Short mmCIF file of C-alpha atoms in Angstrom, two decimals:
data_model
loop_
_atom_site.label_atom_id
_atom_site.label_comp_id
_atom_site.label_asym_id
_atom_site.label_seq_id
_atom_site.Cartn_x
_atom_site.Cartn_y
_atom_site.Cartn_z
CA MET A 1 -9.35 -53.54 209.47
CA ARG A 2 -12.03 -50.77 208.85
CA ARG A 3 -15.02 -51.71 206.92
CA VAL A 4 -15.72 -49.26 204.18
CA THR A 5 -19.71 -48.61 203.87
CA PRO A 6 -21.22 -47.19 200.47
CA ALA A 7 -22.15 -44.12 202.56
CA ASP A 8 -18.39 -43.57 203.22
CA ARG A 9 -16.69 -44.72 200.15
CA TYR A 10 -15.33 -41.15 199.25
CA GLY A 11 -13.99 -40.77 202.80
CA SER A 12 -15.11 -38.57 205.82
CA ASP A 13 -17.49 -35.93 205.64
CA VAL A 14 -16.40 -33.92 202.52
CA LEU A 15 -18.36 -30.70 203.67
CA SER A 16 -16.01 -30.27 206.71
CA THR A 17 -13.73 -28.05 204.61
CA ASP A 18 -14.30 -25.41 202.25
CA TRP A 19 -14.76 -27.53 198.94
CA ARG A 20 -15.57 -24.74 197.20
CA ALA A 21 -12.58 -22.77 197.37
CA PRO A 22 -10.23 -22.26 194.34
CA LYS A 23 -6.78 -24.42 194.17
CA ARG A 24 -4.94 -21.16 194.42
CA GLY A 25 -6.99 -19.66 197.46
CA ARG A 26 -9.26 -16.53 197.68
CA ALA A 27 -8.33 -13.47 196.14
CA VAL A 28 -7.49 -10.84 198.81
CA GLU A 29 -6.86 -7.14 198.16
CA ALA A 30 -3.49 -6.07 197.34
CA PRO A 31 -2.13 -2.44 196.56
CA ALA A 32 -0.74 -1.89 192.71
CA GLN A 33 2.41 -0.79 193.23
CA ILE A 34 4.51 0.42 190.88
CA GLY A 35 7.33 -2.20 189.88
CA ALA A 36 5.34 -5.11 190.69
CA VAL A 37 4.77 -7.95 188.08
CA VAL A 38 1.15 -9.58 187.86
CA GLU A 39 -0.61 -11.69 185.37
CA GLU A 40 -4.27 -10.62 184.32
CA VAL A 41 -5.88 -14.13 184.05
CA THR A 42 -8.33 -13.60 181.48
CA THR A 43 -5.46 -12.84 179.08
CA ASP A 44 -2.35 -14.21 180.51
CA TRP A 45 -0.77 -10.92 180.22
CA VAL A 46 2.19 -10.95 182.47
CA GLY A 47 3.59 -7.61 183.17
CA GLU A 48 5.24 -5.10 185.49
CA ILE A 49 2.76 -2.38 186.92
CA VAL A 50 4.04 0.87 185.33
CA ALA A 51 1.10 2.95 185.73
CA VAL A 52 -1.87 3.46 188.12
CA ASP A 53 -4.81 5.85 186.99
CA ARG A 54 -6.72 6.54 190.24
CA ASP A 55 -9.42 8.45 188.56
CA LEU A 56 -10.38 5.88 185.35
CA HIS A 57 -9.61 3.00 187.92
CA THR A 58 -7.10 1.34 185.55
CA VAL A 59 -3.80 -0.14 185.99
CA THR A 60 -1.21 -0.27 183.16
CA LEU A 61 0.97 -3.39 182.47
CA GLU A 62 4.24 -3.56 180.55
CA ASP A 63 5.28 -6.66 179.39
CA ARG A 64 9.21 -8.10 178.64
CA ARG A 65 8.83 -7.01 175.09
CA HIS A 66 8.21 -3.32 176.40
CA LYS A 67 4.60 -3.21 175.23
CA ARG A 68 1.65 -2.10 177.38
CA ARG A 69 -1.73 -2.81 178.05
CA THR A 70 -4.19 -1.32 180.36
CA PHE A 71 -6.79 -3.23 182.49
CA PRO A 72 -9.50 -2.17 184.94
CA LEU A 73 -8.10 -2.05 188.77
CA GLY A 74 -9.72 -5.38 190.69
CA PRO A 75 -10.07 -8.84 190.52
CA GLY A 76 -8.54 -11.09 187.89
CA PHE A 77 -4.85 -10.73 188.76
CA LEU A 78 -1.98 -13.33 189.79
CA LEU A 79 0.41 -11.83 192.01
CA GLU A 80 3.35 -13.90 192.95
CA GLY A 81 1.17 -17.16 191.85
CA ARG A 82 -1.78 -16.18 194.15
CA PRO A 83 -5.40 -14.46 192.96
CA VAL A 84 -5.21 -10.62 194.32
CA ILE A 85 -7.88 -7.79 193.85
CA LEU A 86 -5.67 -4.81 192.74
CA THR A 87 -6.41 -1.56 194.39
CA ALA A 88 -5.09 1.92 193.94
CA PRO A 89 -2.08 2.51 196.38
CA ALA A 90 -2.66 4.85 199.42
CA ARG A 91 -1.58 8.36 198.78
CA GLN A 92 1.92 9.01 200.18
CA ALA A 93 1.63 11.60 202.95
CA ALA A 94 3.87 14.88 201.95
CA PRO A 95 7.04 14.98 203.82
CA ALA A 96 7.34 16.82 206.54
CA PRO A 97 9.18 19.97 205.91
CA PRO A 98 12.73 20.23 207.25
CA THR A 99 13.26 21.93 210.42
CA HIS A 100 16.86 23.21 210.13
CA THR A 101 18.78 24.46 206.99
CA ALA A 102 21.72 23.00 205.79
CA SER A 103 23.83 25.07 207.76
CA GLY A 104 21.83 24.15 211.29
CA SER A 105 19.64 27.17 211.61
CA ILE A 106 16.06 27.19 212.37
CA ALA A 107 14.00 26.56 209.15
CA VAL A 108 11.95 29.46 208.01
CA HIS A 109 9.30 27.93 205.84
CA ASP A 110 7.22 30.33 203.31
CA ALA A 111 9.31 33.06 204.03
CA ARG A 112 10.11 35.56 201.30
CA ALA A 113 13.67 36.22 200.28
CA ARG A 114 14.61 39.73 202.23
CA VAL A 115 15.18 42.72 199.68
CA ALA A 116 19.18 42.68 199.24
CA ARG A 117 20.93 44.50 201.62
CA ALA A 118 23.88 46.85 200.16
CA SER A 119 26.28 44.49 202.41
CA ARG A 120 28.09 41.86 200.21
CA ILE A 121 29.93 38.55 200.58
CA PHE A 122 32.91 38.21 198.19
CA VAL A 123 34.04 34.36 197.84
CA GLU A 124 37.19 33.88 196.21
CA GLY A 125 36.85 30.59 193.96
CA ARG A 126 33.99 29.16 191.86
CA HIS A 127 33.86 25.97 193.82
CA ASP A 128 34.00 27.86 197.24
CA ALA A 129 30.88 29.96 196.37
CA GLU A 130 29.11 26.87 195.07
CA LEU A 131 29.66 25.18 198.60
CA VAL A 132 28.65 28.51 200.44
CA GLU A 133 25.59 28.63 198.29
CA LYS A 134 24.72 25.20 198.96
CA VAL A 135 25.23 25.23 202.96
CA TRP A 136 24.22 29.00 203.78
CA GLY A 137 22.24 29.79 200.94
CA ASP A 138 18.93 29.55 202.70
CA ASP A 139 20.43 31.58 205.47
CA LEU A 140 21.55 34.34 203.36
CA ARG A 141 18.17 34.52 201.28
CA ILE A 142 16.71 35.14 204.57
CA GLU A 143 19.00 37.77 205.45
CA GLY A 144 19.17 39.54 202.22
CA VAL A 145 22.86 38.98 201.69
CA ALA A 146 24.31 38.40 198.27
CA VAL A 147 27.16 36.56 197.60
CA GLU A 148 29.63 37.39 194.44
CA TYR A 149 32.59 35.45 193.09
CA LEU A 150 35.68 36.66 193.42
CA GLY A 151 38.33 35.40 190.56
CA GLY A 152 41.07 35.79 192.99
CA VAL A 153 42.52 37.91 195.79
CA ASP A 154 44.67 39.69 193.22
CA ASP A 155 41.69 41.48 192.19
CA LEU A 156 40.01 42.14 195.46
CA ALA A 157 41.48 45.88 195.89
CA ALA A 158 40.14 46.72 192.69
CA GLU A 159 36.85 45.07 193.57
CA LEU A 160 36.65 47.00 196.79
CA ARG A 161 37.20 50.44 194.80
CA ASP A 162 34.43 50.01 192.80
CA PHE A 163 32.14 48.81 195.32
CA ARG A 164 32.85 51.64 197.97
CA PRO A 165 32.68 49.76 201.29
CA GLY A 166 31.29 51.99 203.97
CA PRO A 167 29.08 51.91 207.24
CA ASP A 168 26.02 50.40 205.53
CA ARG A 169 27.88 48.94 202.56
CA ARG A 170 30.09 46.04 204.59
CA VAL A 171 32.09 43.55 202.56
CA GLY A 172 32.81 40.25 203.97
CA VAL A 173 35.68 37.90 201.74
CA LEU A 174 36.52 34.63 202.21
CA VAL A 175 39.81 33.87 200.78
CA ASP A 176 41.40 30.62 200.29
CA HIS A 177 44.92 29.24 201.86
CA LEU A 178 44.80 32.68 204.10
CA VAL A 179 47.87 31.51 206.45
CA PRO A 180 50.60 33.67 207.73
CA GLY A 181 53.39 34.74 205.40
CA SER A 182 51.32 33.90 202.21
CA LYS A 183 50.41 36.69 199.38
CA GLU A 184 47.02 36.12 200.54
CA SER A 185 47.88 37.49 203.81
CA ARG A 186 50.06 40.41 202.85
CA ILE A 187 46.94 41.70 200.54
CA ALA A 188 44.80 41.17 203.60
CA GLN A 189 46.69 43.12 206.21
CA GLY A 190 47.31 45.96 203.27
CA ILE A 191 43.22 46.23 202.91
CA ALA A 192 42.75 46.31 206.84
CA ARG A 193 44.97 49.30 207.29
CA SER A 194 43.66 51.20 204.47
CA PRO A 195 40.72 53.82 205.31
CA ILE A 196 38.14 50.98 204.24
CA GLY A 197 39.63 48.73 206.51
CA GLU A 198 37.25 48.94 209.24
CA HIS A 199 33.86 47.92 206.82
CA VAL A 200 35.66 45.13 205.32
CA LEU A 201 36.76 41.74 207.26
CA ILE A 202 38.67 39.36 205.12
CA VAL A 203 38.81 35.61 206.49
CA GLY A 204 40.37 32.51 205.19
CA HIS A 205 40.56 28.68 205.86
CA PRO A 206 43.81 26.83 206.20
CA PHE A 207 43.15 24.38 203.27
CA ILE A 208 44.97 24.49 200.21
CA ASP A 209 41.76 24.33 198.57
CA ILE A 210 38.19 24.24 199.31
CA TRP A 211 37.68 20.65 198.46
CA ALA A 212 39.84 19.81 201.60
CA ALA A 213 37.01 21.54 203.73
CA VAL A 214 34.94 18.80 202.92
CA LYS A 215 35.45 16.07 205.27
CA PRO A 216 37.49 13.08 203.76
CA ASP A 217 35.31 10.44 204.93
CA ARG A 218 32.32 11.63 202.88
CA ILE A 219 34.08 10.61 199.64
CA GLY A 220 35.28 7.15 201.39
CA LEU A 221 38.84 8.35 202.56
CA GLN A 222 40.70 8.58 205.63
CA ARG A 223 42.42 11.67 204.51
CA TRP A 224 42.88 13.95 201.93
CA PRO A 225 45.97 12.86 199.69
CA ASP A 226 49.20 14.55 199.64
CA VAL A 227 50.02 16.08 196.66
CA PRO A 228 53.87 17.20 195.42
CA ARG A 229 54.22 20.76 195.29
CA HIS A 230 55.04 20.58 191.39
CA ILE A 231 51.43 19.06 190.91
CA GLU A 232 48.50 20.95 190.75
CA TRP A 233 46.46 20.01 193.93
CA LYS A 234 43.18 19.43 192.23
CA LYS A 235 44.78 17.36 189.44
CA GLY A 236 46.75 15.45 191.96
CA VAL A 237 43.81 14.72 194.10
CA CYS A 238 42.08 13.33 191.06
CA GLN A 239 45.04 10.96 189.82
CA GLN A 240 45.43 9.57 193.36
CA LEU A 241 41.90 8.79 193.51
CA GLY A 242 41.94 7.33 189.86
CA TRP A 243 39.41 9.90 188.77
CA PRO A 244 40.03 11.23 185.44
CA HIS A 245 42.15 14.37 185.63
CA ARG A 246 43.42 15.42 182.02
CA ASP A 247 41.38 18.73 181.68
CA GLN A 248 39.36 21.16 183.33
CA ALA A 249 36.39 19.41 182.65
CA ASP A 250 37.40 16.44 184.50
CA THR A 251 38.21 18.75 187.41
CA ALA A 252 34.73 20.18 187.25
CA ARG A 253 33.25 16.64 187.31
CA ALA A 254 35.39 15.84 189.98
CA TRP A 255 33.93 18.75 192.11
CA LYS A 256 30.42 18.38 191.41
CA GLN A 257 30.95 14.23 192.70
CA ILE A 258 32.49 16.01 195.73
CA LEU A 259 29.95 18.30 196.21
CA GLY A 260 27.31 15.99 195.81
CA ARG A 261 28.23 14.21 199.05
CA VAL A 262 27.55 17.29 201.01
CA SER A 263 24.19 17.95 202.38
CA SER A 264 24.80 19.90 205.79
CA TYR A 265 27.34 21.54 207.56
CA GLN A 266 28.16 18.06 208.88
CA ASP A 267 29.70 17.59 206.02
CA LEU A 268 32.32 20.11 206.54
CA ASP A 269 35.30 20.80 208.69
CA PRO A 270 34.53 23.10 211.52
CA ALA A 271 37.57 25.57 210.44
CA LEU A 272 35.49 26.41 207.56
CA LEU A 273 32.24 26.78 209.51
CA GLY A 274 33.29 29.15 211.78
CA ARG A 275 34.50 31.64 209.27
CA VAL A 276 31.53 31.92 206.91
CA GLU A 277 29.38 32.54 210.27
CA GLU A 278 31.91 35.00 210.86
CA LEU A 279 31.15 36.88 207.65
CA ILE A 280 27.55 36.51 207.67
CA ASP A 281 27.32 38.00 211.09
CA PHE A 282 29.67 41.12 210.03
CA VAL A 283 27.78 41.93 206.77
CA THR A 284 24.21 41.82 208.81
CA ALA A 285 25.74 43.95 211.65
CA SER A 286 25.17 46.97 209.73
CA SER A 287 21.80 49.32 210.05
CA ASP A 288 18.94 48.52 207.66
#
């Protein structure tokens, strides 16, 4: 057996390790991130970091009773049981400006909207107009093209008479469900044959409603539901999706949910993209 002498009764060299180090370890710097939970050791105050003031060099903690206290940044805190020296978090760099608009065009930063042209784009349907604004709004402002809401294609002839299209007052019209043999198609053909026809371009998409121009997988569907003819299409879609559908307010909320899934042209069916681009080209081709 090893003989223990009075000189080594406490074991080997007690100075061979950092005998002065605290049990929890030495404090290290840690950024005071909003949402982190820390403890202030002198007061035993435990709380979530809810504010950091860089100028006053303070941090505010909120405890589980929603009471708040402010402490100086620096040492004296525990984070996950370990001592830390809280510092102000690094400033977030400003995000780089987008290189393209929602329509896929090259973004023009810090450009003022152009003075509105005399030419216009009429869009049938409020939801249609909101979708055009969301995806093509930046482009239209740069080009100085105003979009006007058209309540229905039945009102188009009267709107055109009031507007008086001409070489420098072109009108592009986006119509719902413009398919051969439809009422919309007959109205469009009549206007095209009229004296103002060369200054008006009427295009449409094949969808029964603009909702269906949004790719169905954006709202978790493989395809848009089939709705019986005797049921209003929008209400039928909401019903099959399990969404409220009793009144116009329910329909409006459903559209906001669908529109919220659209961030760029990539969320839309190409059949709509080409028609809108065609209208923009038509109304911007006239001389300034």
